[in-house]
Every structure is written in structure tokens, then in C-alpha cells.
């Protein structure tokens, strides 16, 4: 009996049996070292190639990459909750502060549900050049394994959650233009439809692996534009939509007749600081690895934001005699917006140029253009995000350089990039700005036309605006049954 058991153990543990039960050959020492090098360099393993004949001993996600992206995802959520909520909340009147917080929270919940249902799939699964498919609906098979279309070393569930935070903050930006006068239920209905009509298609076209305007990663892209962290996808879609929606709503009661000053610049300043800190997850995290590109984005974000904040306030000092805290805050947010599409592609001097432009152009949009045209953009969402996002997308075309991002080179280690096959690498530093203009035009059309149609439908079905008596009393007590401040 003992002899039989010993024979069975030897048979089942023999090299022959191990080899026949394995789906592919074990990697050699050289291949194992190459996989570790690929991890450090954020490139593909040997086993990731289509004709690979060996497995990899480093077959899953990279621990450092996952840790980095989970941290960045938390930072991007931090931008909305509580960053944007406090930034916008401080800028409205005291009777409406909770309405802004409730809208940010409501949007976060609604967009998360849509993202699980089908949103992530429509943006990041393969489909057409204009919209993704349903492969990942209900986050099907979105698990700890990496999706090689986007990162070889980040778990797809982490990647999906990181991108969710972008999807949350984008429609939340819109509420700044319509603050103090839009129904809570109308906000949710508008946002729910807008995500399908505007955000999901634009995000897929710009960031999807087979997207029509994904110049960096789609070798068949028809418009070879670049958007590192969301100049078109986030700021232009939200900013231009905000303009349309605030025009549909009309002016607040007492607009240009009553003082509508921010009720708490302290909250606004705190919100600005949280946005600035969280934006490092937004920009540096878009490298999808803690690598040199992320490091450059971190530095570039800091330079542009500081310069823009200083420039805006100094313009106030020169023109009005007093640099305001609101000016510093507005300039910082403007700088963050304008540098977003460029932060992974420009050098330090380019960041300073962008920072100066971000301090001047949105300043003029918020102080002059709004006055000339007469629209009631309550918290200057259009002036900062639409104008700033458009400016940033264009300046990216002028200032991008392959010196700081090898994905824009003609080849890397002898292998052509997608940017080589679609022609992007040949126009960087030359005529890339023309491709950026094409992407800008398409994004504006999607945002303006889509928002106009959705807004008109919502207004016809349930109404967009609160009743005048509610607007006078405040949204907090009437829409949410609470008050931000209890005084006696």
C-alpha cells in the first residue's frame, strides 16, 4: 500500500506531468527580468503580446501602480466632495449653501449608478469611433486584472473607479452657472440624460482606445488631438453646457439690482485649496503610473496654477487697486483648468506661459465678457471652465513637446507608437493646433446642441426653475428642509 502511494505521488509530481498540465511554457530568467523592467518602465510584458508563448510570473497588476491610482482616485473624488462643494458653497448666498452641497452629493450618487450600469462600458470598451460597446455593462469582468488597452499594470477595477471620479466632477461643475435658481430634481434629470448625450460620447472619442479623436493611443484616429487629463472631456463639455443652461434658466431674481456677494470667502478659500490638492490626482494620475510623465504633470500643474493665481490677483491690483482673495482663488482654479489638457505634454516654460494666459483670459471672460453679453453665470463656470478649457486645449497644440512625453515620439525602443501610425508624432510642434481646433469645435457642438435639446425637454416636462417665492426664501429650507446656519 505504501509503495502504491509513493508511486502515485512521484507520478503526479513529475516534470512531464507538470509540463503537460501547464497552458504554456514557464518564462526564462531573461524573460522574468524583462517583465520586471517592463513594470518599472510602465510598458508591456512579453506575455502581453498577441503571439506570446510564455506566461509571466508578474502576470497581475503592479502593487505600486495600483496604490498610486487608488490614491489618485481618492484625490479626484476629494475635488468634488468636499472641494467643489465648499468652493461653490462659499460663493453663493447663505440661504442657498446647502443646495449646492446637495447637488454635488446627488450627482455623485447618480453618476456612480450610471457608471456601474453602462457608463464605464460606453466610454472604455471597444466599440465604434464614437461610442463604446456593452462589454463592461454592470462592470462585468471589471476585476483585479489589468485591461491592456489602457494600462498593463493597473487593475481594471481601480482604473474604472479612477475614471468614475472624472465622470462625477464633470456635471457637478455645471451647477455653478445655475446656482440659486434650479430645481433639485431638474438638476438630476438633466445630468442623467446629459451623461449619455454628451459626456459618454466625448469621453470615448477622446480617451477610448478606438476613439475618433484619441491621437495618442488610437492608430486609426481620424482627428489626432491630445487631451492629457480632460480639457475637452471635462472642462469644455461642462463649461459650454453651463452657458446654455444658465441662458435657458434666465437671470436670478434681483440680478444686477441686488448685491449677491459670496456669503463666505473662507469656505471658498478652503474649497480652492482642496481643489488644488486634489487636482494632482486629476493631472498626475492621468499618467496611470507613478512614472516620469506623472512627475512632469505634477510639476507643470504646480507652476501653471501658482502663476495664474498670482496673475489674476495682480490684474485686480492694477485695475482696481485691491487684490482680492476671490481673485487669487479664481486664478488658481483657472490655472488648474487651462493646464489640464497640457500637463503631460509641456515643459516648465510652457507651463508658465499657460499660467499667465490662464490668469488673463478667464479674468477678462468673467469680468468683461459676462457684463457685455448679460448672461447670469452665477459662479463663472463658463468664464473659467469653458473659456479656460478651450484656451488650454488650443495652447496644448502650440506647446506640446515629445521631449517630456515619449508617447509623442516617432518610435520607442524601435517600435512605432500609435501616434506614429496616425500621424500625430509628425505634427507635434508644427500643426497640432489645427487638430486641437477640430476637437474643440466638435466638443462645443456636442455640448451646446445636446444641452439645448436636453434643457428644453426637461423644462417642458418638469420645469427647470424654482418658483419665485422659493427663490426669495432660499433653496435650502424649501428644497431640502434644512438650513446651513442656525442663528437665534
CSV table of C-alpha atoms in Angstrom, one decimal:
chain,number,residue,atom,x,y,z
A,1,UNK,CA,0.0,0.0,0.0
A,2,UNK,CA,2.8,2.4,0.9
A,3,UNK,CA,4.6,1.5,-2.3
A,4,UNK,CA,1.5,2.4,-4.3
A,5,UNK,CA,1.1,5.8,-2.6
A,6,UNK,CA,4.7,6.6,-3.2
A,7,UNK,CA,4.5,5.7,-6.8
A,8,UNK,CA,1.4,7.9,-7.3
A,9,UNK,CA,3.0,10.9,-5.6
A,10,UNK,CA,6.1,10.6,-7.9
A,11,UNK,CA,3.9,10.3,-11.0
A,12,UNK,CA,1.8,13.3,-10.3
A,13,UNK,CA,4.7,15.5,-9.3
A,14,UNK,CA,6.9,14.6,-12.3
A,15,UNK,CA,8.2,17.3,-14.6
A,16,UNK,CA,6.4,15.6,-17.5
A,17,UNK,CA,3.0,15.9,-15.8
A,18,UNK,CA,3.7,19.5,-14.8
A,19,UNK,CA,4.5,20.5,-18.3
A,20,UNK,CA,1.5,18.9,-19.9
A,21,UNK,CA,-0.9,20.5,-17.4
A,22,UNK,CA,0.5,24.0,-17.9
A,23,UNK,CA,-1.2,26.0,-20.6
A,24,UNK,CA,2.2,27.5,-21.8
A,25,UNK,CA,5.9,27.3,-21.1
A,26,UNK,CA,7.4,28.9,-18.0
A,27,UNK,CA,9.4,32.1,-18.6
A,28,UNK,CA,13.1,32.0,-18.7
A,29,UNK,CA,15.2,34.1,-16.3
A,30,UNK,CA,15.8,36.7,-19.1
A,31,UNK,CA,12.0,36.9,-19.6
A,32,UNK,CA,11.4,37.3,-15.9
A,33,UNK,CA,13.9,40.1,-15.7
A,34,UNK,CA,12.4,41.8,-18.7
A,35,UNK,CA,8.9,41.7,-17.1
A,36,UNK,CA,10.3,43.4,-14.0
A,37,UNK,CA,11.9,46.0,-16.3
A,38,UNK,CA,8.5,46.4,-18.0
A,39,UNK,CA,6.9,47.1,-14.7
A,40,UNK,CA,9.4,49.8,-13.8
A,41,UNK,CA,9.1,51.3,-17.2
A,42,UNK,CA,5.3,51.0,-17.4
A,43,UNK,CA,5.4,49.1,-20.6
A,44,UNK,CA,4.0,45.7,-21.8
A,45,UNK,CA,5.3,42.3,-20.5
A,46,UNK,CA,6.4,39.8,-23.0
A,47,UNK,CA,3.3,37.8,-22.2
A,48,UNK,CA,1.1,40.8,-23.1
A,49,UNK,CA,1.9,40.4,-26.8
A,50,UNK,CA,-0.7,38.8,-29.1
A,51,UNK,CA,1.6,35.9,-30.1
A,52,UNK,CA,3.1,35.3,-26.6
A,53,UNK,CA,4.2,31.7,-26.0
A,54,UNK,CA,5.1,32.0,-22.3
A,55,UNK,CA,3.3,33.0,-19.2
A,56,UNK,CA,4.6,35.7,-16.9
A,57,UNK,CA,5.5,35.4,-13.2
A,58,UNK,CA,4.4,39.0,-12.9
A,59,UNK,CA,1.0,38.4,-14.5
A,60,UNK,CA,-1.2,40.6,-12.4
A,61,UNK,CA,-1.3,44.4,-11.6
A,62,UNK,CA,1.7,46.2,-10.1
A,63,UNK,CA,1.3,47.0,-6.4
A,64,UNK,CA,2.9,50.4,-6.7
A,65,UNK,CA,0.7,51.3,-9.8
A,66,UNK,CA,-2.4,50.2,-8.0
A,67,UNK,CA,-1.5,52.1,-4.9
A,68,UNK,CA,-0.8,55.2,-6.9
A,69,UNK,CA,-4.1,55.0,-8.8
A,70,UNK,CA,-6.2,54.3,-5.8
A,71,UNK,CA,-4.7,57.4,-4.1
A,72,UNK,CA,-5.3,59.5,-7.2
A,73,UNK,CA,-8.9,58.3,-7.4
A,74,UNK,CA,-9.5,59.4,-3.8
A,75,UNK,CA,-7.9,62.7,-4.6
A,76,UNK,CA,-10.1,63.3,-7.6
A,77,UNK,CA,-13.2,62.5,-5.5
A,78,UNK,CA,-11.8,64.8,-2.9
A,79,UNK,CA,-12.1,67.6,-5.6
A,80,UNK,CA,-15.9,67.2,-5.7
A,81,UNK,CA,-16.5,66.1,-2.1
A,82,UNK,CA,-15.8,68.4,-0.4
A,83,UNK,CA,-13.6,70.6,-2.7
A,84,UNK,CA,-16.0,71.8,-5.3
A,85,UNK,CA,-18.9,71.7,-2.9
A,86,UNK,CA,-17.2,74.1,-0.5
A,87,UNK,CA,-15.8,76.3,-3.3
A,88,UNK,CA,-19.2,76.8,-4.8
A,89,UNK,CA,-21.0,76.7,-1.4
A,90,UNK,CA,-18.9,79.7,-0.2
A,91,UNK,CA,-19.7,81.7,-3.3
A,92,UNK,CA,-23.5,81.5,-3.1
A,93,UNK,CA,-25.7,83.4,-0.6
A,94,UNK,CA,-26.1,81.8,2.9
A,95,UNK,CA,-29.7,80.8,2.2
A,96,UNK,CA,-28.5,78.5,-0.7
A,97,UNK,CA,-25.4,76.9,0.6
A,98,UNK,CA,-26.9,73.5,1.3
A,99,UNK,CA,-28.5,73.4,-2.1
A,100,UNK,CA,-25.0,73.3,-3.7
A,101,UNK,CA,-23.8,70.6,-1.3
A,102,UNK,CA,-26.9,68.5,-2.0
A,103,UNK,CA,-26.5,68.9,-5.8
A,104,UNK,CA,-22.9,67.7,-5.5
A,105,UNK,CA,-23.9,64.7,-3.4
A,106,UNK,CA,-26.8,63.9,-5.6
A,107,UNK,CA,-24.7,64.0,-8.8
A,108,UNK,CA,-22.1,61.8,-7.2
A,109,UNK,CA,-24.7,59.1,-6.4
A,110,UNK,CA,-26.5,59.3,-9.7
A,111,UNK,CA,-23.3,59.2,-11.9
A,112,UNK,CA,-21.9,56.3,-9.9
A,113,UNK,CA,-25.1,54.3,-10.6
A,114,UNK,CA,-24.9,55.1,-14.3
A,115,UNK,CA,-21.2,54.3,-14.4
A,116,UNK,CA,-21.9,50.8,-13.0
A,117,UNK,CA,-24.9,50.3,-15.3
A,118,UNK,CA,-23.3,51.1,-18.6
A,119,UNK,CA,-21.3,54.3,-18.5
A,120,UNK,CA,-17.9,52.8,-18.0
A,121,UNK,CA,-18.6,50.4,-20.8
A,122,UNK,CA,-19.8,53.1,-23.2
A,123,UNK,CA,-16.6,55.1,-22.6
A,124,UNK,CA,-13.8,52.5,-22.3
A,125,UNK,CA,-14.9,49.3,-24.0
A,126,UNK,CA,-14.1,48.8,-27.7
A,127,UNK,CA,-17.0,49.8,-30.0
A,128,UNK,CA,-17.2,52.4,-32.7
A,129,UNK,CA,-15.0,55.5,-33.0
A,130,UNK,CA,-17.9,57.5,-31.4
A,131,UNK,CA,-19.2,55.3,-28.5
A,132,UNK,CA,-18.0,52.2,-26.8
A,133,UNK,CA,-19.9,48.9,-26.6
A,134,UNK,CA,-21.6,47.0,-23.8
A,135,UNK,CA,-18.8,44.6,-22.9
A,136,UNK,CA,-18.3,46.0,-19.5
A,137,UNK,CA,-22.0,46.8,-18.7
A,138,UNK,CA,-22.8,46.3,-15.0
A,139,UNK,CA,-19.0,46.3,-14.6
A,140,UNK,CA,-19.0,42.7,-16.0
A,141,UNK,CA,-15.5,41.2,-15.6
A,142,UNK,CA,-14.1,44.5,-14.4
A,143,UNK,CA,-11.9,43.0,-11.8
A,144,UNK,CA,-8.4,42.9,-10.5
A,145,UNK,CA,-6.9,42.0,-13.8
A,146,UNK,CA,-5.4,44.9,-15.9
A,147,UNK,CA,-7.0,46.0,-19.1
A,148,UNK,CA,-4.1,46.2,-21.5
A,149,UNK,CA,-5.9,48.8,-23.7
A,150,UNK,CA,-5.2,51.4,-21.0
A,151,UNK,CA,-2.6,50.1,-18.6
A,152,UNK,CA,-0.7,46.8,-18.2
A,153,UNK,CA,-0.1,47.4,-14.5
A,154,UNK,CA,-3.3,48.9,-13.1
A,155,UNK,CA,-6.2,46.6,-12.1
A,156,UNK,CA,-9.2,47.4,-14.3
A,157,UNK,CA,-11.5,47.9,-11.3
A,158,UNK,CA,-9.1,50.5,-10.0
A,159,UNK,CA,-8.9,52.2,-13.4
A,160,UNK,CA,-12.7,52.1,-13.6
A,161,UNK,CA,-13.1,53.8,-10.2
A,162,UNK,CA,-10.4,56.4,-11.1
A,163,UNK,CA,-12.3,57.3,-14.3
A,164,UNK,CA,-15.6,57.4,-12.4
A,165,UNK,CA,-14.3,60.3,-10.3
A,166,UNK,CA,-13.8,62.3,-13.6
A,167,UNK,CA,-17.4,61.4,-14.6
A,168,UNK,CA,-18.7,62.7,-11.2
A,169,UNK,CA,-17.0,66.1,-11.2
A,170,UNK,CA,-17.8,67.0,-14.8
A,171,UNK,CA,-21.5,67.5,-14.5
A,172,UNK,CA,-21.0,68.9,-10.9
A,173,UNK,CA,-19.1,71.8,-12.5
A,174,UNK,CA,-22.3,72.8,-14.4
A,175,UNK,CA,-24.2,73.7,-11.2
A,176,UNK,CA,-22.0,76.7,-10.7
A,177,UNK,CA,-23.7,78.5,-13.6
A,178,UNK,CA,-27.2,77.7,-12.5
A,179,UNK,CA,-26.8,78.0,-8.7
A,180,UNK,CA,-29.6,79.5,-6.6
A,181,UNK,CA,-32.4,79.0,-9.1
A,182,UNK,CA,-32.7,75.5,-10.5
A,183,UNK,CA,-34.9,72.7,-9.1
A,184,UNK,CA,-33.0,69.8,-7.5
A,185,UNK,CA,-35.0,67.2,-9.4
A,186,UNK,CA,-34.4,69.1,-12.7
A,187,UNK,CA,-30.6,69.0,-11.9
A,188,UNK,CA,-30.7,65.2,-11.6
A,189,UNK,CA,-32.8,64.6,-14.7
A,190,UNK,CA,-30.7,67.0,-16.8
A,191,UNK,CA,-27.5,65.4,-15.6
A,192,UNK,CA,-28.8,61.8,-16.1
A,193,UNK,CA,-29.6,62.5,-19.8
A,194,UNK,CA,-26.6,64.7,-20.4
A,195,UNK,CA,-24.2,62.0,-19.4
A,196,UNK,CA,-25.5,59.8,-22.2
A,197,UNK,CA,-25.8,62.5,-24.8
A,198,UNK,CA,-22.6,64.5,-24.1
A,199,UNK,CA,-20.1,63.1,-21.6
A,200,UNK,CA,-20.0,59.4,-22.6
A,201,UNK,CA,-19.6,60.0,-26.4
A,202,UNK,CA,-17.0,62.8,-26.0
A,203,UNK,CA,-15.0,60.8,-23.4
A,204,UNK,CA,-14.9,57.8,-25.6
A,205,UNK,CA,-13.9,59.8,-28.7
A,206,UNK,CA,-11.1,61.4,-26.8
A,207,UNK,CA,-9.9,58.6,-24.4
A,208,UNK,CA,-11.4,55.4,-25.7
A,209,UNK,CA,-8.9,53.0,-27.3
A,210,UNK,CA,-10.7,53.2,-30.6
A,211,UNK,CA,-11.9,56.8,-30.1
A,212,UNK,CA,-12.2,59.1,-33.1
A,213,UNK,CA,-10.1,61.9,-31.5
A,214,UNK,CA,-7.7,59.8,-29.5
A,215,UNK,CA,-4.5,60.8,-31.2
A,216,UNK,CA,-2.1,59.2,-28.6
A,217,UNK,CA,-3.4,55.7,-28.5
A,218,UNK,CA,-5.7,55.0,-31.5
A,219,UNK,CA,-3.5,54.3,-34.6
A,220,UNK,CA,-6.6,54.8,-36.7
A,221,UNK,CA,-7.7,58.1,-35.1
A,222,UNK,CA,-9.2,60.5,-37.7
A,223,UNK,CA,-8.6,63.6,-35.6
A,224,UNK,CA,-5.2,63.3,-33.9
A,225,UNK,CA,-5.9,65.6,-31.0
A,226,UNK,CA,-4.5,65.2,-27.4
A,227,UNK,CA,-6.1,65.8,-24.1
A,228,UNK,CA,-4.0,64.5,-21.2
A,229,UNK,CA,-6.4,65.0,-18.3
A,230,UNK,CA,-9.7,66.5,-19.5
A,231,UNK,CA,-9.6,69.9,-21.2
A,232,UNK,CA,-12.2,68.9,-23.7
A,233,UNK,CA,-13.7,65.9,-21.9
A,234,UNK,CA,-14.3,67.7,-18.6
A,235,UNK,CA,-14.0,71.4,-18.8
A,236,UNK,CA,-15.2,72.2,-22.2
A,237,UNK,CA,-18.2,69.9,-22.0
A,238,UNK,CA,-19.3,71.2,-18.6
A,239,UNK,CA,-18.5,74.8,-19.3
A,240,UNK,CA,-20.3,75.2,-22.6
A,241,UNK,CA,-23.2,73.2,-21.3
A,242,UNK,CA,-23.4,75.5,-18.3
A,243,UNK,CA,-23.7,78.5,-20.6
A,244,UNK,CA,-26.6,77.0,-22.4
A,245,UNK,CA,-28.4,76.0,-19.2
A,246,UNK,CA,-28.0,79.3,-17.5
A,247,UNK,CA,-29.4,81.1,-20.6
A,248,UNK,CA,-32.4,78.7,-20.6
A,249,UNK,CA,-33.0,79.4,-16.9
A,250,UNK,CA,-32.7,83.2,-17.1
A,251,UNK,CA,-31.4,85.6,-14.6
A,252,UNK,CA,-31.7,85.2,-10.8
A,253,UNK,CA,-34.3,87.5,-9.2
A,254,UNK,CA,-32.6,90.8,-8.5
A,255,UNK,CA,-29.7,90.2,-10.9
A,256,UNK,CA,-27.7,93.4,-11.3
A,257,UNK,CA,-30.2,95.1,-8.9
A,258,UNK,CA,-29.2,93.4,-5.6
A,259,UNK,CA,-25.9,92.6,-4.1
A,260,UNK,CA,-25.2,88.9,-4.5
A,261,UNK,CA,-21.8,88.7,-2.9
A,262,UNK,CA,-20.4,85.3,-1.7
A,263,UNK,CA,-21.5,84.6,1.8
A,264,UNK,CA,-18.2,83.0,2.9
A,265,UNK,CA,-14.9,83.6,1.3
A,266,UNK,CA,-13.4,81.5,4.0
A,267,UNK,CA,-15.3,78.4,2.6
A,268,UNK,CA,-14.4,79.4,-0.9
A,269,UNK,CA,-10.7,79.6,0.0
A,270,UNK,CA,-10.8,76.2,1.8
A,271,UNK,CA,-12.6,74.7,-1.3
A,272,UNK,CA,-9.9,76.2,-3.6
A,273,UNK,CA,-7.1,74.6,-1.6
A,274,UNK,CA,-8.9,71.2,-1.6
A,275,UNK,CA,-9.3,71.5,-5.4
A,276,UNK,CA,-5.7,72.4,-5.9
A,277,UNK,CA,-4.5,69.4,-3.8
A,278,UNK,CA,-7.0,67.0,-5.4
A,279,UNK,CA,-6.0,68.2,-8.9
A,280,UNK,CA,-2.7,66.4,-8.5
A,281,UNK,CA,-4.7,63.2,-8.6
A,282,UNK,CA,-6.5,64.6,-11.6
A,283,UNK,CA,-3.5,65.6,-13.6
A,284,UNK,CA,-0.5,63.5,-12.4
A,285,UNK,CA,-2.8,60.5,-12.0
A,286,UNK,CA,-3.7,60.6,-15.7
A,287,UNK,CA,-0.3,59.2,-16.4
A,288,UNK,CA,-1.7,55.9,-15.0
A,289,UNK,CA,1.6,55.2,-13.3
A,290,UNK,CA,4.0,56.8,-10.8
A,291,UNK,CA,6.5,57.5,-13.6
A,292,UNK,CA,8.3,60.4,-15.1
A,293,UNK,CA,5.3,61.6,-17.1
A,294,UNK,CA,3.3,61.8,-13.8
A,295,UNK,CA,6.2,63.7,-12.2
A,296,UNK,CA,6.3,66.2,-15.0
A,297,UNK,CA,2.5,66.6,-14.8
A,298,UNK,CA,2.8,67.3,-11.0
A,299,UNK,CA,5.5,70.0,-11.6
A,300,UNK,CA,3.6,71.6,-14.5
A,301,UNK,CA,0.4,71.7,-12.6
A,302,UNK,CA,2.1,73.5,-9.7
A,303,UNK,CA,3.8,76.1,-11.9
A,304,UNK,CA,0.7,77.0,-14.0
A,305,UNK,CA,-1.6,77.2,-11.1
A,306,UNK,CA,0.6,79.4,-9.0
A,307,UNK,CA,1.4,81.7,-11.9
A,308,UNK,CA,-2.3,82.0,-12.9
A,309,UNK,CA,-3.4,82.7,-9.3
A,310,UNK,CA,-0.8,85.5,-8.9
A,311,UNK,CA,-1.5,86.9,-12.4
A,312,UNK,CA,-5.3,87.2,-11.8
A,313,UNK,CA,-4.8,88.9,-8.4
A,314,UNK,CA,-2.2,91.3,-9.8
A,315,UNK,CA,-4.6,92.3,-12.6
A,316,UNK,CA,-7.1,93.2,-9.9
A,317,UNK,CA,-4.5,95.1,-8.1
A,318,UNK,CA,-3.5,97.1,-11.2
A,319,UNK,CA,-7.1,97.7,-12.4
A,320,UNK,CA,-9.0,98.0,-9.1
A,321,UNK,CA,-6.4,98.8,-6.5
A,322,UNK,CA,-7.0,95.8,-4.4
A,323,UNK,CA,-6.1,92.1,-4.9
A,324,UNK,CA,-9.0,90.0,-3.6
A,325,UNK,CA,-9.0,86.6,-2.1
A,326,UNK,CA,-11.7,85.7,-4.7
A,327,UNK,CA,-9.2,86.8,-7.4
A,328,UNK,CA,-6.5,84.5,-6.0
A,329,UNK,CA,-9.0,81.6,-5.8
A,330,UNK,CA,-10.4,82.2,-9.3
A,331,UNK,CA,-6.9,82.5,-10.8
A,332,UNK,CA,-5.8,79.2,-9.1
A,333,UNK,CA,-8.9,77.4,-10.5
A,334,UNK,CA,-8.4,79.0,-13.9
A,335,UNK,CA,-4.8,77.8,-13.9
A,336,UNK,CA,-5.8,74.3,-13.0
A,337,UNK,CA,-8.4,74.2,-15.7
A,338,UNK,CA,-6.1,75.6,-18.5
A,339,UNK,CA,-3.2,73.3,-17.7
A,340,UNK,CA,-5.3,70.2,-17.5
A,341,UNK,CA,-5.1,69.0,-21.2
A,342,UNK,CA,-1.4,70.0,-21.4
A,343,UNK,CA,0.2,68.9,-18.2
A,344,UNK,CA,1.6,65.7,-19.5
A,345,UNK,CA,2.9,67.2,-22.7
A,346,UNK,CA,4.5,70.6,-22.0
A,347,UNK,CA,7.8,71.7,-20.4
A,348,UNK,CA,8.2,74.1,-17.5
A,349,UNK,CA,8.4,77.3,-19.6
A,350,UNK,CA,5.3,76.2,-21.4
A,351,UNK,CA,3.5,75.9,-18.1
A,352,UNK,CA,4.5,79.4,-17.1
A,353,UNK,CA,3.2,80.7,-20.4
A,354,UNK,CA,-0.1,78.8,-19.9
A,355,UNK,CA,-0.3,80.2,-16.3
A,356,UNK,CA,0.0,83.8,-17.5
A,357,UNK,CA,-2.7,83.2,-20.2
A,358,UNK,CA,-4.9,81.4,-17.6
A,359,UNK,CA,-4.7,84.4,-15.3
A,360,UNK,CA,-5.6,86.9,-18.1
A,361,UNK,CA,-8.1,85.4,-20.5
A,362,UNK,CA,-10.6,83.8,-18.0
A,363,UNK,CA,-10.3,87.1,-15.9
A,364,UNK,CA,-11.5,89.0,-18.9
A,365,UNK,CA,-14.2,86.5,-19.6
A,366,UNK,CA,-15.5,86.7,-16.1
A,367,UNK,CA,-15.3,90.4,-15.7
A,368,UNK,CA,-15.9,91.8,-19.2
A,369,UNK,CA,-17.5,89.3,-21.5
A,370,UNK,CA,-20.2,88.3,-19.0
A,371,UNK,CA,-21.0,92.0,-18.5
A,372,UNK,CA,-21.1,92.7,-22.2
A,373,UNK,CA,-23.4,89.7,-23.1
A,374,UNK,CA,-25.5,89.9,-19.9
A,375,UNK,CA,-25.9,86.2,-19.1
A,376,UNK,CA,-26.2,85.2,-15.4
A,377,UNK,CA,-23.4,82.7,-15.0
A,378,UNK,CA,-23.7,82.7,-11.2
A,379,UNK,CA,-20.3,81.3,-10.2
A,380,UNK,CA,-18.5,81.9,-13.5
A,381,UNK,CA,-18.5,78.3,-14.7
A,382,UNK,CA,-18.5,79.4,-18.3
A,383,UNK,CA,-15.8,82.0,-17.9
A,384,UNK,CA,-13.4,79.7,-16.1
A,385,UNK,CA,-14.2,76.2,-17.4
A,386,UNK,CA,-15.5,76.8,-20.9
A,387,UNK,CA,-13.1,79.6,-21.8
A,388,UNK,CA,-10.3,78.1,-19.8
A,389,UNK,CA,-10.8,74.6,-21.1
A,390,UNK,CA,-10.9,75.9,-24.7
A,391,UNK,CA,-7.8,78.0,-24.2
A,392,UNK,CA,-6.0,75.1,-22.7
A,393,UNK,CA,-6.8,72.7,-25.5
A,394,UNK,CA,-5.6,75.2,-28.1
A,395,UNK,CA,-2.4,76.1,-26.2
A,396,UNK,CA,-1.6,72.3,-25.8
A,397,UNK,CA,-1.4,72.2,-29.6
A,398,UNK,CA,1.1,75.0,-29.6
A,399,UNK,CA,3.3,74.0,-26.7
A,400,UNK,CA,3.2,70.2,-26.6
A,401,UNK,CA,6.6,68.6,-27.0
A,402,UNK,CA,7.8,65.0,-27.3
A,403,UNK,CA,10.8,65.8,-25.1
A,404,UNK,CA,8.6,65.3,-22.0
A,405,UNK,CA,6.4,62.5,-23.2
A,406,UNK,CA,7.8,59.6,-25.2
A,407,UNK,CA,4.3,58.6,-26.3
A,408,UNK,CA,4.6,61.5,-28.8
A,409,UNK,CA,7.8,60.2,-30.3
A,410,UNK,CA,8.0,58.6,-33.7
A,411,UNK,CA,9.2,55.4,-32.1
A,412,UNK,CA,10.1,54.0,-28.7
A,413,UNK,CA,12.8,51.3,-28.5
A,414,UNK,CA,12.5,50.7,-32.2
A,415,UNK,CA,8.7,50.1,-32.0
A,416,UNK,CA,6.4,52.6,-33.6
A,417,UNK,CA,3.8,54.3,-31.4
A,418,UNK,CA,0.1,54.6,-32.3
A,419,UNK,CA,1.0,58.3,-32.7
A,420,UNK,CA,3.4,57.4,-35.5
A,421,UNK,CA,0.8,55.4,-37.4
A,422,UNK,CA,-1.9,58.0,-37.3
A,423,UNK,CA,0.5,60.9,-38.0
A,424,UNK,CA,0.3,62.7,-34.6
A,425,UNK,CA,4.0,62.4,-33.9
A,426,UNK,CA,4.9,64.2,-37.1
A,427,UNK,CA,2.8,67.3,-36.4
A,428,UNK,CA,3.8,67.8,-32.7
A,429,UNK,CA,5.5,71.2,-32.6
A,430,UNK,CA,4.1,72.1,-36.0
A,431,UNK,CA,0.4,71.9,-36.9
A,432,UNK,CA,-1.0,70.0,-33.9
A,433,UNK,CA,-3.0,73.1,-33.1
A,434,UNK,CA,-5.1,72.5,-36.2
A,435,UNK,CA,-6.1,69.1,-34.8
A,436,UNK,CA,-6.9,70.7,-31.5
A,437,UNK,CA,-9.2,73.2,-33.2
A,438,UNK,CA,-11.1,70.3,-34.8
A,439,UNK,CA,-11.5,68.6,-31.4
A,440,UNK,CA,-12.6,72.0,-29.8
A,441,UNK,CA,-15.2,72.5,-32.5
A,442,UNK,CA,-16.7,69.0,-32.2
A,443,UNK,CA,-16.8,69.3,-28.4
A,444,UNK,CA,-18.6,72.7,-28.5
A,445,UNK,CA,-21.2,71.4,-30.9
A,446,UNK,CA,-21.9,68.3,-28.8
A,447,UNK,CA,-22.1,70.3,-25.6
A,448,UNK,CA,-24.2,73.2,-26.9
A,449,UNK,CA,-26.6,71.3,-29.1
A,450,UNK,CA,-27.0,68.4,-26.6
A,451,UNK,CA,-27.6,70.7,-23.6
A,452,UNK,CA,-30.0,72.9,-25.5
A,453,UNK,CA,-32.2,69.9,-26.5
A,454,UNK,CA,-32.0,68.3,-23.1
A,455,UNK,CA,-32.7,71.6,-21.3
A,456,UNK,CA,-35.7,72.3,-23.5
A,457,UNK,CA,-37.1,68.9,-22.9
A,458,UNK,CA,-36.7,69.0,-19.1
A,459,UNK,CA,-38.1,72.5,-19.0
A,460,UNK,CA,-41.2,71.3,-20.9
A,461,UNK,CA,-41.7,68.1,-18.8
A,462,UNK,CA,-41.0,69.1,-15.2
A,463,UNK,CA,-39.7,72.7,-15.4
A,464,UNK,CA,-36.2,73.9,-14.7
A,465,UNK,CA,-36.7,76.8,-12.4
A,466,UNK,CA,-37.9,77.0,-8.8
A,467,UNK,CA,-40.9,79.3,-8.0
A,468,UNK,CA,-40.1,83.0,-7.4
A,469,UNK,CA,-41.2,82.8,-3.7
A,470,UNK,CA,-38.9,79.8,-3.1
A,471,UNK,CA,-36.0,81.7,-4.8
A,472,UNK,CA,-36.6,84.6,-2.5
A,473,UNK,CA,-36.7,82.5,0.7
A,474,UNK,CA,-33.8,80.3,-0.4
A,475,UNK,CA,-33.4,76.8,-1.7
A,476,UNK,CA,-32.1,75.2,1.5
A,477,UNK,CA,-35.2,75.4,3.6
A,478,UNK,CA,-37.6,74.9,0.7
A,479,UNK,CA,-35.9,72.2,-1.4
A,480,UNK,CA,-34.1,70.3,1.4
A,481,UNK,CA,-35.9,71.2,4.7
A,482,UNK,CA,-32.6,72.3,6.3
A,483,UNK,CA,-30.6,75.5,6.9
A,484,UNK,CA,-26.9,75.8,6.6
A,485,UNK,CA,-26.6,78.1,9.5
A,486,UNK,CA,-28.9,78.2,12.6
A,487,UNK,CA,-28.9,81.7,14.2
A,488,UNK,CA,-31.1,82.9,17.1
